[in-house]
Tab-separated table of C-alpha atoms and ligand atoms in Angstrom:
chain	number	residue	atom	x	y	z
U	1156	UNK	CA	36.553	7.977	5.491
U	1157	UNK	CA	32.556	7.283	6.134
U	1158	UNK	CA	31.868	4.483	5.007
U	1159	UNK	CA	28.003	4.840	3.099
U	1160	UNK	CA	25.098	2.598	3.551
U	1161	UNK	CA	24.210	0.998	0.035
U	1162	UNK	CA	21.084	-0.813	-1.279
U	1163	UNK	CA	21.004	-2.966	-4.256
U	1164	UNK	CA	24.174	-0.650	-5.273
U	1165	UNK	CA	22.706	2.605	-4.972
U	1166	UNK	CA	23.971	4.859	-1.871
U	1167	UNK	CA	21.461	5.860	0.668
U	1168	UNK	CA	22.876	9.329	0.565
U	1169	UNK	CA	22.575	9.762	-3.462
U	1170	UNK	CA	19.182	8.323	-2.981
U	1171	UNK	CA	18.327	10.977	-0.129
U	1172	UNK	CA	19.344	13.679	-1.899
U	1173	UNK	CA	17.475	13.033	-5.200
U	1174	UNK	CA	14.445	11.726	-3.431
U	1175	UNK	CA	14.278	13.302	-0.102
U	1176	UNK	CA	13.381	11.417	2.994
U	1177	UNK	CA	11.752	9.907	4.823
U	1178	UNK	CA	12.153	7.592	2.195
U	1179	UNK	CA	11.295	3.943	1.223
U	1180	UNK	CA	13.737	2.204	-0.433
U	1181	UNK	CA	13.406	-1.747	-1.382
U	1182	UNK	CA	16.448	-4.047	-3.180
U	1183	UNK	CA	14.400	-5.118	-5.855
U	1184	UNK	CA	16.994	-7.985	-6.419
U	1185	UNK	CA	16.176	-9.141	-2.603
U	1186	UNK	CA	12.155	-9.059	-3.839
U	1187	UNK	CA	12.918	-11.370	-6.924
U	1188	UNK	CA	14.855	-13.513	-4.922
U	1189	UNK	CA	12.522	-13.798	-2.217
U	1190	UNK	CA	9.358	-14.386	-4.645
U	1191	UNK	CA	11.755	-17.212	-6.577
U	1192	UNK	CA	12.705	-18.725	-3.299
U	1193	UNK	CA	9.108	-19.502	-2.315
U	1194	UNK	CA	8.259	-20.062	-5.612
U	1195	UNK	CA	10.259	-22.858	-6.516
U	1196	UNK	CA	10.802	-24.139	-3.010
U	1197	UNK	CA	6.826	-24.625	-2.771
U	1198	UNK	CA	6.789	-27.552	-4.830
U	1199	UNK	CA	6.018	-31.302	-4.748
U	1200	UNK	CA	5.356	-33.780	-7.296
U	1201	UNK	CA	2.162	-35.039	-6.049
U	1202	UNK	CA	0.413	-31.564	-5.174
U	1203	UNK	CA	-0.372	-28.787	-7.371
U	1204	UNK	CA	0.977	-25.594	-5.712
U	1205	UNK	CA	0.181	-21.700	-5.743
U	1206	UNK	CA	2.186	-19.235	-3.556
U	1207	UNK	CA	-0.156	-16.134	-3.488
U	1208	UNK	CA	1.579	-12.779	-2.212
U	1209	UNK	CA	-1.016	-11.124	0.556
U	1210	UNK	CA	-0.223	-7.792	-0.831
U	1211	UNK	CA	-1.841	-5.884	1.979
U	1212	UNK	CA	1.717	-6.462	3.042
U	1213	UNK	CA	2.886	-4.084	0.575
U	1214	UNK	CA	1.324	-3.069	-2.552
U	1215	UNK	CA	2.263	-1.323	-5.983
U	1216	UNK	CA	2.021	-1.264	-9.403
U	1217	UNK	CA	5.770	-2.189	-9.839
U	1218	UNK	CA	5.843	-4.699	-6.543
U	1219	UNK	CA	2.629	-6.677	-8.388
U	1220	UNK	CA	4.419	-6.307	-11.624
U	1221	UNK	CA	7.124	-8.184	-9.594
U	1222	UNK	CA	4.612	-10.804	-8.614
U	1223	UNK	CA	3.014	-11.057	-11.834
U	1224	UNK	CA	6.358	-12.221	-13.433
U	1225	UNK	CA	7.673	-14.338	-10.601
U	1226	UNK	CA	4.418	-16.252	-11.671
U	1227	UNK	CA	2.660	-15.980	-7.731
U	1228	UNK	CA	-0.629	-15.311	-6.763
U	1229	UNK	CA	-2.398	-12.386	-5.094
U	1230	UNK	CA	-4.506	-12.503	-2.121
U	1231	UNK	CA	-6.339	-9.114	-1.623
U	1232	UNK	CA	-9.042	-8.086	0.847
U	1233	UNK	CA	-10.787	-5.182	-0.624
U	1234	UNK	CA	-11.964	-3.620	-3.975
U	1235	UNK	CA	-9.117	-1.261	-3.247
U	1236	UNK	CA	-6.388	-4.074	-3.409
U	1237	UNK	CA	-8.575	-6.124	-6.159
U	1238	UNK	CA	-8.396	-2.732	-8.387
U	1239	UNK	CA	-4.632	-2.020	-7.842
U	1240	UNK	CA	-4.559	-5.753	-9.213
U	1241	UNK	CA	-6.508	-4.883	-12.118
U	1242	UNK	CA	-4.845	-1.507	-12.762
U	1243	UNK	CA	-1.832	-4.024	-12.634
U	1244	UNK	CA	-2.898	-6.445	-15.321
U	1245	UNK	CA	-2.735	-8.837	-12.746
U	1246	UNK	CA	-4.269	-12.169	-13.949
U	1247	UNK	CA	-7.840	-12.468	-12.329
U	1248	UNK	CA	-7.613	-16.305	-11.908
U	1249	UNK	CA	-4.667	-16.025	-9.970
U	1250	UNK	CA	-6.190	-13.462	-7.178
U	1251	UNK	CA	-7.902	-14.863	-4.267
U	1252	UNK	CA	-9.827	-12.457	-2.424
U	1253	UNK	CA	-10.367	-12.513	1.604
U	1254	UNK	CA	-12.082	-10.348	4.472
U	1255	UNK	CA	-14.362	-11.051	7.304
U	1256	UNK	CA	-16.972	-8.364	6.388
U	1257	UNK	CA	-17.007	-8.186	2.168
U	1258	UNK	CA	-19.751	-5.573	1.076
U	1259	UNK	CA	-22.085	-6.766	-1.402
U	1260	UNK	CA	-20.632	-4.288	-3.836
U	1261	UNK	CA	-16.789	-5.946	-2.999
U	1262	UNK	CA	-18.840	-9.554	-3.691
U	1263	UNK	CA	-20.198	-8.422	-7.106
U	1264	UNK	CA	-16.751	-6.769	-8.135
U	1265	UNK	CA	-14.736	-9.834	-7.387
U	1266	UNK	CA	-17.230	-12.329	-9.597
U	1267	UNK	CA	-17.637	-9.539	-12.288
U	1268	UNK	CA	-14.221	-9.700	-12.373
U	1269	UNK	CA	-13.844	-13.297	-12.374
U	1270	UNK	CA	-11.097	-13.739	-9.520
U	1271	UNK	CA	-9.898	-17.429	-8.825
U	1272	UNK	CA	-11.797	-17.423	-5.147
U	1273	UNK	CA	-13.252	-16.147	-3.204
U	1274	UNK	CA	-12.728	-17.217	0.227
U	1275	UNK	CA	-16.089	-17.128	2.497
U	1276	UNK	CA	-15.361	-16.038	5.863
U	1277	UNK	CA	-18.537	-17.116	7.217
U	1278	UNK	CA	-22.321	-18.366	6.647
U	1279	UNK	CA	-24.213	-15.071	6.074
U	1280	UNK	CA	-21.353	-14.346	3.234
U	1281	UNK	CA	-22.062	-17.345	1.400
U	1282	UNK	CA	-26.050	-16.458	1.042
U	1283	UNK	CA	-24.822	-12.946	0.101
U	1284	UNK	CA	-22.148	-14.801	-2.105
U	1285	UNK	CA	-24.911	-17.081	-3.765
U	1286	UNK	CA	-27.189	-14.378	-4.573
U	1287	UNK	CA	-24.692	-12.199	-6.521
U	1288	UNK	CA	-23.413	-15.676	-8.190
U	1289	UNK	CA	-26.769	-16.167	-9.260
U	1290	UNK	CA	-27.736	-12.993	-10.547
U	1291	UNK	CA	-24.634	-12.555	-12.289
U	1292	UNK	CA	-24.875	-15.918	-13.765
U	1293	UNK	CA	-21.242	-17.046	-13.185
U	1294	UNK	CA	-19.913	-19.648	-12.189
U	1295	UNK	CA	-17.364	-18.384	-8.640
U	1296	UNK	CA	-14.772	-20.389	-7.174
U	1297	UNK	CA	-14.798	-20.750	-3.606
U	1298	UNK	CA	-13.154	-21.771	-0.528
U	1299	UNK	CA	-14.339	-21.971	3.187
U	1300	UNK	CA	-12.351	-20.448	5.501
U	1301	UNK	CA	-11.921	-22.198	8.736
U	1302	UNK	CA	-10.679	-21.196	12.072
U	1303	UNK	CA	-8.878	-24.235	12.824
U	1304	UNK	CA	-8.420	-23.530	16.869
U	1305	UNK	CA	-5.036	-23.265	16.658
U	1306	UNK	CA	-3.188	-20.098	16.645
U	1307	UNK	CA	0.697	-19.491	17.032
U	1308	UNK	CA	2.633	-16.645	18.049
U	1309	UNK	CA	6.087	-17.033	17.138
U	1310	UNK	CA	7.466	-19.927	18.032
U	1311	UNK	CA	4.279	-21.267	20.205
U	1312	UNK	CA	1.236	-22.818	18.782
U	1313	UNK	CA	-1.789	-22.757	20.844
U	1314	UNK	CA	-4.582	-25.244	20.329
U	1315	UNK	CA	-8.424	-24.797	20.937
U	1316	UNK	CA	-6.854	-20.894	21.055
U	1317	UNK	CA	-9.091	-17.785	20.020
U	1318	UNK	CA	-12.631	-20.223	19.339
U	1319	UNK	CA	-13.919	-16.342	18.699
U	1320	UNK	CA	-11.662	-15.110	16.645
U	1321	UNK	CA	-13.679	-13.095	13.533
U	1322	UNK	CA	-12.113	-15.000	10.882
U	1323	UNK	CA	-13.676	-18.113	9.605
U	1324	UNK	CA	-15.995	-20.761	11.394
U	1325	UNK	CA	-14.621	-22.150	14.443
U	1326	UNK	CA	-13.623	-26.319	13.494
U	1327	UNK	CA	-15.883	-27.266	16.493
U	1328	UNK	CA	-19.053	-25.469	14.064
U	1329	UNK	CA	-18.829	-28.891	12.369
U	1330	UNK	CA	-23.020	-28.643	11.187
U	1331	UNK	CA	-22.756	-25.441	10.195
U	1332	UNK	CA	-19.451	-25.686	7.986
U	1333	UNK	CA	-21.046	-28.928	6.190
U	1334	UNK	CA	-24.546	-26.707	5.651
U	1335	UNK	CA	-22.506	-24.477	3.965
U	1336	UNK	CA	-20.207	-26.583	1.959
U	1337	UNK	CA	-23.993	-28.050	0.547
U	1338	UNK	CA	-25.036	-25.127	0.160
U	1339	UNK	CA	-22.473	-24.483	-2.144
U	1340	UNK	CA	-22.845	-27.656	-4.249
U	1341	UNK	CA	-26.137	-26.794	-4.347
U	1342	UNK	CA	-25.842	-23.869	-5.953
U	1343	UNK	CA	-25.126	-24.639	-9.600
U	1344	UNK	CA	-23.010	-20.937	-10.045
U	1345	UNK	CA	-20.547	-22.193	-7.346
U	1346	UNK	CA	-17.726	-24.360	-7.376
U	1347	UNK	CA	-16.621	-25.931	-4.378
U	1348	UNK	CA	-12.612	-25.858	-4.282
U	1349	UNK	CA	-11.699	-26.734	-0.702
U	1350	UNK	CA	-10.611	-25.275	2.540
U	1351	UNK	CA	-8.558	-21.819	4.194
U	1352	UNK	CA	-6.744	-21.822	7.159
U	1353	UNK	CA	-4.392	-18.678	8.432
U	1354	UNK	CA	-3.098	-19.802	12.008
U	1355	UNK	CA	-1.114	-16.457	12.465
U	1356	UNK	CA	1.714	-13.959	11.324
U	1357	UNK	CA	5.604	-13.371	12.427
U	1358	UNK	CA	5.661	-17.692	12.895
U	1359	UNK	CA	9.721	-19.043	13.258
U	1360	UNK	CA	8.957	-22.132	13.667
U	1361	UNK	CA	7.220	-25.175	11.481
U	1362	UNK	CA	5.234	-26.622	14.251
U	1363	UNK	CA	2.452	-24.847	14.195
U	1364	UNK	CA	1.997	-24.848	10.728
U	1365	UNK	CA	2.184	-28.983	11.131
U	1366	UNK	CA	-0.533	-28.908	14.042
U	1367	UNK	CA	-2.659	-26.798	11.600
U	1368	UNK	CA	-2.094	-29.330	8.827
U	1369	UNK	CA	-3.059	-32.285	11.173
U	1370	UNK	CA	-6.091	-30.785	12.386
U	1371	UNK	CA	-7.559	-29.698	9.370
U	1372	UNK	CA	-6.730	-32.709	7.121
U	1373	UNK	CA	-8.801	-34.559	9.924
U	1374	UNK	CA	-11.716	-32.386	9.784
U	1375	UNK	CA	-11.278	-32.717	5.833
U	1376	UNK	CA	-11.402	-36.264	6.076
U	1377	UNK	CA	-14.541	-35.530	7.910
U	1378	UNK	CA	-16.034	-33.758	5.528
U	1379	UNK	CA	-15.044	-36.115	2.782
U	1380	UNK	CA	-16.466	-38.844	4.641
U	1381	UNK	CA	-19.932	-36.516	4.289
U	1382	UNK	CA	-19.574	-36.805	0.628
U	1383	UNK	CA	-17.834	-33.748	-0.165
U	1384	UNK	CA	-14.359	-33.829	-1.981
U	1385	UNK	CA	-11.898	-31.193	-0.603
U	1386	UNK	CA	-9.305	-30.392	-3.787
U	1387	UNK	CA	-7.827	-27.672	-2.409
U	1388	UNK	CA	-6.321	-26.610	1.375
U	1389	UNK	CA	-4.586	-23.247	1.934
U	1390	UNK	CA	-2.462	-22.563	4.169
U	1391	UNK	CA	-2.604	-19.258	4.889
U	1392	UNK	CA	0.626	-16.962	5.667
U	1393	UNK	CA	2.387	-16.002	8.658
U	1394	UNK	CA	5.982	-16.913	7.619
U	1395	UNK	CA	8.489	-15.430	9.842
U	1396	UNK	CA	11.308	-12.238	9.032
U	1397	UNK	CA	14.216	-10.928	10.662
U	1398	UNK	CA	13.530	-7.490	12.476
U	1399	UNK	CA	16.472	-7.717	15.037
U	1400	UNK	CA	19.177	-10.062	15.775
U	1401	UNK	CA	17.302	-12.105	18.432
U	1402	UNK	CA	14.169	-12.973	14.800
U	1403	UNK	CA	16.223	-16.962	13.563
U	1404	UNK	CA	13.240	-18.169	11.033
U	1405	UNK	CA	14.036	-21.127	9.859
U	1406	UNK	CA	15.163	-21.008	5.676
U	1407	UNK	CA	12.104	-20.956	3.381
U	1408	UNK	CA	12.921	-23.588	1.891
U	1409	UNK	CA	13.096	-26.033	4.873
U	1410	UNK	CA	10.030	-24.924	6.110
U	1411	UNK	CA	7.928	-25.075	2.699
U	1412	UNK	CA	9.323	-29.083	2.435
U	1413	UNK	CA	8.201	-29.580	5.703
U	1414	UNK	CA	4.930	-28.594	5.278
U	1415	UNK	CA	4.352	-30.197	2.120
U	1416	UNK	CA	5.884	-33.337	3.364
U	1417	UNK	CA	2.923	-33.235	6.254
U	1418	UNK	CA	0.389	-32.813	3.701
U	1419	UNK	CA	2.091	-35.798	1.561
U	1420	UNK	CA	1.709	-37.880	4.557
U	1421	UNK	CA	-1.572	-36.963	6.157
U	1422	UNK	CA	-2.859	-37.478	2.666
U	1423	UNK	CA	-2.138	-40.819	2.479
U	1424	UNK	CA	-2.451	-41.492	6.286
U	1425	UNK	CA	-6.219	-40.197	6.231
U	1426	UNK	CA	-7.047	-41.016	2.218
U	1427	UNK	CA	-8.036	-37.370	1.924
U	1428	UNK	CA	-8.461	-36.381	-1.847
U	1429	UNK	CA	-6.651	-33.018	-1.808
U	1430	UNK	CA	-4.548	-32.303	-4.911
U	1431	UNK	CA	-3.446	-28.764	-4.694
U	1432	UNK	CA	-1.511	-26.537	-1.835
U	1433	UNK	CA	-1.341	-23.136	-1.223
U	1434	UNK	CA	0.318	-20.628	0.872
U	1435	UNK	CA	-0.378	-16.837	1.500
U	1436	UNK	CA	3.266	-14.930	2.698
U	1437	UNK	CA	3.161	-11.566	2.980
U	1438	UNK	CA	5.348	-10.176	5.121
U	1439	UNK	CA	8.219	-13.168	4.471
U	1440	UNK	CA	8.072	-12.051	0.798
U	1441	UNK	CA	8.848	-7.927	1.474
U	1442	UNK	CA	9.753	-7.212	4.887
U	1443	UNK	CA	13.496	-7.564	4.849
U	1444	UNK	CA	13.824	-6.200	1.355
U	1445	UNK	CA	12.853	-2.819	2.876
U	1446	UNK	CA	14.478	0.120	4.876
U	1447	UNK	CA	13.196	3.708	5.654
U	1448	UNK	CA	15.720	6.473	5.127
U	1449	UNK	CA	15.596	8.865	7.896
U	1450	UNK	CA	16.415	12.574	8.198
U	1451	UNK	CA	17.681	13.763	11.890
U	1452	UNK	CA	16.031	16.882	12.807
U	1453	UNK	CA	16.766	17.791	16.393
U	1454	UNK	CA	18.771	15.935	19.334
U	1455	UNK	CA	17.154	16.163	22.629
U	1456	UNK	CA	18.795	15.333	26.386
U	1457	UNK	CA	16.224	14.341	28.611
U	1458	UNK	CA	16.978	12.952	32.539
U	1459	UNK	CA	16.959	9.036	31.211
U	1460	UNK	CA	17.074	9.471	27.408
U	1461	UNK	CA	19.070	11.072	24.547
U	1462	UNK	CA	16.089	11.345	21.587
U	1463	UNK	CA	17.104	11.329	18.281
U	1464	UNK	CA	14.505	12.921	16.590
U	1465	UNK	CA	13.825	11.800	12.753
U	1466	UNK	CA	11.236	13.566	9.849
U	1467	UNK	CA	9.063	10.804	10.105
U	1468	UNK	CA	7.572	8.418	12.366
U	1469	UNK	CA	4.077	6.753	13.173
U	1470	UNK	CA	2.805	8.220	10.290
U	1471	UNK	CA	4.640	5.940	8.217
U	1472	UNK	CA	5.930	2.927	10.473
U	1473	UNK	CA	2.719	2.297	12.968
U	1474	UNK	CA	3.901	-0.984	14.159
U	1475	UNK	CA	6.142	-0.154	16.902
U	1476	UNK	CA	3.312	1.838	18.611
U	1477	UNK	CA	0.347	-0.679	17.769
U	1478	UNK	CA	2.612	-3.823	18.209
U	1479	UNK	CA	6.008	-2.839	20.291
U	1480	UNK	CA	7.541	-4.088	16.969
U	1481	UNK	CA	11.374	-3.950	17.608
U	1482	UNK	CA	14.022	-2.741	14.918
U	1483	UNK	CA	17.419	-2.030	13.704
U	1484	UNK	CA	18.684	0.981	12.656
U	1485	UNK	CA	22.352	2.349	11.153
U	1486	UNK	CA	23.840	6.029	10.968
U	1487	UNK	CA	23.681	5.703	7.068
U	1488	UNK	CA	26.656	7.941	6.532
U	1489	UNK	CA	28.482	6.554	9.314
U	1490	UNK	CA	28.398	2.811	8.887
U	1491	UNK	CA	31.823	1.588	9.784
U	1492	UNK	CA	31.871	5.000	12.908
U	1493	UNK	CA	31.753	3.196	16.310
U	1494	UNK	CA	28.268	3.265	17.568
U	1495	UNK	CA	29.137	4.543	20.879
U	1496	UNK	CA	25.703	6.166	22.351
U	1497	UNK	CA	22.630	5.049	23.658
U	1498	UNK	CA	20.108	6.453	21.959
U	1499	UNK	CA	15.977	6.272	21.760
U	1500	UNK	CA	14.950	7.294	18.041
U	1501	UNK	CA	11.112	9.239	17.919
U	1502	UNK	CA	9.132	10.168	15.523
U	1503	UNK	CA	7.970	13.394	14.969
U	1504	UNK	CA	4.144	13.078	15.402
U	1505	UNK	CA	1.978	15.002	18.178
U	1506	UNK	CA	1.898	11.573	20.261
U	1507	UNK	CA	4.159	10.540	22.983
U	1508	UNK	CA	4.062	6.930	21.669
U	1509	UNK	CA	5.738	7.887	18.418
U	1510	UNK	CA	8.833	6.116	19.208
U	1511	UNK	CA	10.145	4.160	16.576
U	1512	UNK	CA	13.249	2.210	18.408
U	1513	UNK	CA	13.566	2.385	22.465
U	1514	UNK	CA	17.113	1.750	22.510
U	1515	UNK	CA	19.477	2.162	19.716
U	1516	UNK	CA	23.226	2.088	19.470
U	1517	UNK	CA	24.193	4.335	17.079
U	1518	UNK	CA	27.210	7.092	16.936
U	1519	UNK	CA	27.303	10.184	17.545
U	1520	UNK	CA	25.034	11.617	15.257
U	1521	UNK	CA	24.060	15.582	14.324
U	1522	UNK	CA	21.185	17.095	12.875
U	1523	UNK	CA	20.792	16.117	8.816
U	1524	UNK	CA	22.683	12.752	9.416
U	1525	UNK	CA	20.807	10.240	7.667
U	1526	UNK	CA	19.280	6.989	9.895
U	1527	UNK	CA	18.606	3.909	8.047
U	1528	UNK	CA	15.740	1.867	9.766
U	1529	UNK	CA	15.727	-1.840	8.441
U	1530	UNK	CA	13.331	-4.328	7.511
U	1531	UNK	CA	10.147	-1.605	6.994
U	1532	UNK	CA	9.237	-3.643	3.497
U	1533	UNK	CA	5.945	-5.161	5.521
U	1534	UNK	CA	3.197	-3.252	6.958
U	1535	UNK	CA	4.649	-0.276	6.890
U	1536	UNK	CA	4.092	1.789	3.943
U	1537	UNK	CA	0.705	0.054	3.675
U	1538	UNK	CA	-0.237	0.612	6.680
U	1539	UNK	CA	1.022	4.590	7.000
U	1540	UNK	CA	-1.341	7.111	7.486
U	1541	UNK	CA	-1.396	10.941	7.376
U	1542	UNK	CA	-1.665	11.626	10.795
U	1543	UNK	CA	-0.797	15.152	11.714
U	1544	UNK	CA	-1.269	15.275	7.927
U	1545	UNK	CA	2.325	13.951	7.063
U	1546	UNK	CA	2.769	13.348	3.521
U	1547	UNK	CA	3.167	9.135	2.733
U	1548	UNK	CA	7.049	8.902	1.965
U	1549	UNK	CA	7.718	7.556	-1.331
U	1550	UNK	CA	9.293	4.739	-2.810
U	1551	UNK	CA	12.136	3.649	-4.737
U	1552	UNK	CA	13.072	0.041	-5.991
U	1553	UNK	CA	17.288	-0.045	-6.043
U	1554	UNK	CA	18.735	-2.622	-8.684
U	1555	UNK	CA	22.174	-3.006	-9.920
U	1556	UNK	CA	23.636	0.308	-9.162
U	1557	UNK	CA	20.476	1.891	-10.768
U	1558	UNK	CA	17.186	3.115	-8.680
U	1559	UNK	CA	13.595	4.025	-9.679
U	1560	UNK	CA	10.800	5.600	-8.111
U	1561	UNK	CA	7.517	3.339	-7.764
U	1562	UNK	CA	5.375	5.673	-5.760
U	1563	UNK	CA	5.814	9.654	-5.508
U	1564	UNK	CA	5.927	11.561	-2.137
U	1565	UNK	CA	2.118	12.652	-2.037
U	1566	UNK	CA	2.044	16.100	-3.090
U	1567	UNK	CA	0.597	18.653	0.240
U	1568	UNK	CA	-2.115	19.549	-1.676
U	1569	UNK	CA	-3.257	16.291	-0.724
U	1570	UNK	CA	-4.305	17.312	2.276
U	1571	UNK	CA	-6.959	19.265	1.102
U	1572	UNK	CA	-7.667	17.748	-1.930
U	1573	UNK	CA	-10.759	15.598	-0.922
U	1574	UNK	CA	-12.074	18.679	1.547
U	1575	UNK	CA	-15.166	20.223	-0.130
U	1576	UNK	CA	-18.444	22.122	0.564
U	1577	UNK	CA	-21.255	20.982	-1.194
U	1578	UNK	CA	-24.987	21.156	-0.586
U	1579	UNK	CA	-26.080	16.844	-0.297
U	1580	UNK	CA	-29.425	16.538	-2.412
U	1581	UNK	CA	-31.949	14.618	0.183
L	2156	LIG	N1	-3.417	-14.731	4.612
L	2156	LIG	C1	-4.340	-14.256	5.483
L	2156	LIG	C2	-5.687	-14.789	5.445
L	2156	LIG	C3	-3.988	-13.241	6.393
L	2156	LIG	O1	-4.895	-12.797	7.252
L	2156	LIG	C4	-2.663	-12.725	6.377
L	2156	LIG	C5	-2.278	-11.655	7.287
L	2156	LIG	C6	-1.747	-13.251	5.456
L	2156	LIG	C7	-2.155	-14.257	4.585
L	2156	LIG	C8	-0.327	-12.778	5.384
L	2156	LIG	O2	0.319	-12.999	6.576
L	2156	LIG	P1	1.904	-12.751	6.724
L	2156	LIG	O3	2.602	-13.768	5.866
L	2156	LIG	O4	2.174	-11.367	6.263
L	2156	LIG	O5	2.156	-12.931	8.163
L	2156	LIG	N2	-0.236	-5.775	10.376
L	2156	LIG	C9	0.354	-6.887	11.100
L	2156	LIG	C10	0.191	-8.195	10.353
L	2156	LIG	C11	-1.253	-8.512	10.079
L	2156	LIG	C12	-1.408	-9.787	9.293
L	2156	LIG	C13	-2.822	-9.952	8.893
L	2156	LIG	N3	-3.059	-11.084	8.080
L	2156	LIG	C14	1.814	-6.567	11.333
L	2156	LIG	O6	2.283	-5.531	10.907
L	2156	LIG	O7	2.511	-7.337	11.995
């Protein structure tokens, strides 16, 4: 008997069949967890905390529903994700909204709208930032995003690393962060909340995050010392998940002590005045709590390789061609067969790069069997595209036996829909 792949109770197959593939499909118990887990491990009783969701990691009306009443942030980076916030009834104070290169339009929507920040990425922003402020005659939140000179990958931290990276001014830009932060008090529509720092994404380990927190509670000593108060510091994300067996991240929990233990001491080590914490995960909040169901189309035996070919590919999982991104995957229908053939599992877009998993161990598996590919709940759907105008899958959120769809398979006439001919008035 074949033993069936389930998710938050619901079979893959059942799931396949109603919905069609490739398909999405997140344990929305694993989401609620997740949010709760950072939510009420991210607290101390000498710092005000906020855990904002980056929801460019994945982004819905249900998932920031989810958010909304786990009682998290958002961080968003465009109009786009500030209006699927508002469409949301997301709460405006809680959004903080990022980017390097904010149009003036994206700078007028978020104070119109009255989000809680807006993080400045650098000094031309904040005199673009200031003038809208002004003319709209409200008062905008802000923090200054800083590149702090340390970056990690993983389980390395690198310091004095990428000085010209395009987020935030470079630590070593001392003048021109402390112009800007009097700029800011000079400006009597802005409020001056504190400092950003994002040292990277897919971290395991906490030490970078603690050499980020001791050089930027120096630098805000610094800056204190130059008669600014810093309230708040952020964090930034990069919180590790598990994509194959060789991904350990440490448990949430352990690592969101740690790092509010280091602020707790480097506050009272430097006599720095910040009061409240915050941390952007996005891809430790949804990653693992997603799978893509998988049709097999054709098998092909090539001199080296044995392709499995499935109905999706690049078009809606990019991150093993942009990043070599490793993952697992499981004959969904076949889950206790033994997996007894190498196989390399491709995509089915007009690019030779459209492999999805090199090497796979699956069993035997024939046309129409069903491949699960795990942890897809990050980057994927949000980063899909319709290449070789492939529909975007949709999405279903399984709970307790039960399943719902959150976002429809676009429709083909999609493909078209935008495509026009009309005369442009000069
Ligand atoms: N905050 C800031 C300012 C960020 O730039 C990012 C991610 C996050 C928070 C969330 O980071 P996370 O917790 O998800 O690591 N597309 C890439 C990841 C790009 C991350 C960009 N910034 C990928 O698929 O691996």
């Amino acid at each position: 008997m074949n033993e069936i792949l389930t998710i938050g109770g619901v079979s893959a197959k059942a799931l396949a069949e109603a919905m069609g593939t490739p398909l999405m499909v997140y344990d929305q118990a694993a989401l609620e967890k997740r949010l709760n887990e950072f939510k009420t491990s991210f607290v101390h009783s000498e710092f005000e905390t906020q855990v904002i969701y980056a929801s460019k990691a994945f982004s819905c009306t249900a998932m920031l529903e989810l958010v909304k009443k786990a009682g998290c942030g958002l961080d968003v980076v465009s109009v786009g994700e500030l209006e699927a916030a508002k469409h949301a009834d997301f709460p405006m104070r809680e959004i903080v909204f990022h980017g390097n290169n904010k149009t003036p339009y994206e700078i007028r929507t978020a104070i119109e709208y009255g989000v809680g920040s807006i993080i400045i990425d650098g000094a031309m922003e904040l005199d673009e930032v200031i003038k809208s402020a002004v003319q709209l005659r409200k008062k905008t939140p802000v923090i200054v995003r800083i590149n702090p000179g340390i970056e990690a990958d993983t389980h390395q931290y690198i310091i004095t690393a990428n000085i010209d990276s395009k987020f935030g001014v470079s630590i070593y830009e001392r003048e021109c962060i402390l112009g800007m932060i009097k700029k800011i008090h000079d400006c009597e529509y802005l409020e001056f909340q504190g400092i950003h720092i994002h040292i990277g994404s897919q971290i395991f380990g906490i030490d970078p995050f603690i050499a980020g927190i001791r050089k930027i509670m120096e630098f805000i000593s610094d800056i204190e010392k130059a008669g600014y108060p810093v309230n708040v510091l952020d964090l930034g994300g990069g919180f590790a998940a598990t994509y194959t067996e060789k991904d350990m991240p440490l448990p949430i929990s352990l690592v969101c002590n740690h790092i509010l233990l280091e602020c707790k001491n480097q506050k009272d080590s430097l006599g720095v005045s910040v009061g409240k914490i915050m941390i952007e995960p996005g891809r430790s909040m949804v990653a693992e709590a997603g799978l893509t169901l998988y049709t097999v189309g054709f098998i092909k035996q090539t001199a080296n390789k044995k392709y499995i070919f499935v109905d999706g590919g690049m078009s809606d999982n990019i991150r093993p061609a942009l990043y070599g991104a490793k993952y697992r995957c499981d004959a969904a229908e076949k889950m206790n067969a033994p997996k007894t053939e190498k196989v390399c599992v491709a995509g089915k877009c007009c690019e030779s790069g459209d492999v999805l998993i090199e090497e796979a161990m699956l069993p035997k598996m024939e046309p129409g069997d069903l491949l699960a590919v795990y942890t897809t709940g990050a980057y994927g759907y949000s980063m899909a595209s319709n290449y070789n105008r492939l529909p975007l899958p949709a999405v279903v959120f399984a709970k307790d036996g039960k399943a719902r769809c959150v976002i429809k398979r676009q429709p083909y006439e999609d493909m078209w829909r935008l495509d026009t001919d009309t005369q442009i008035n000069l």
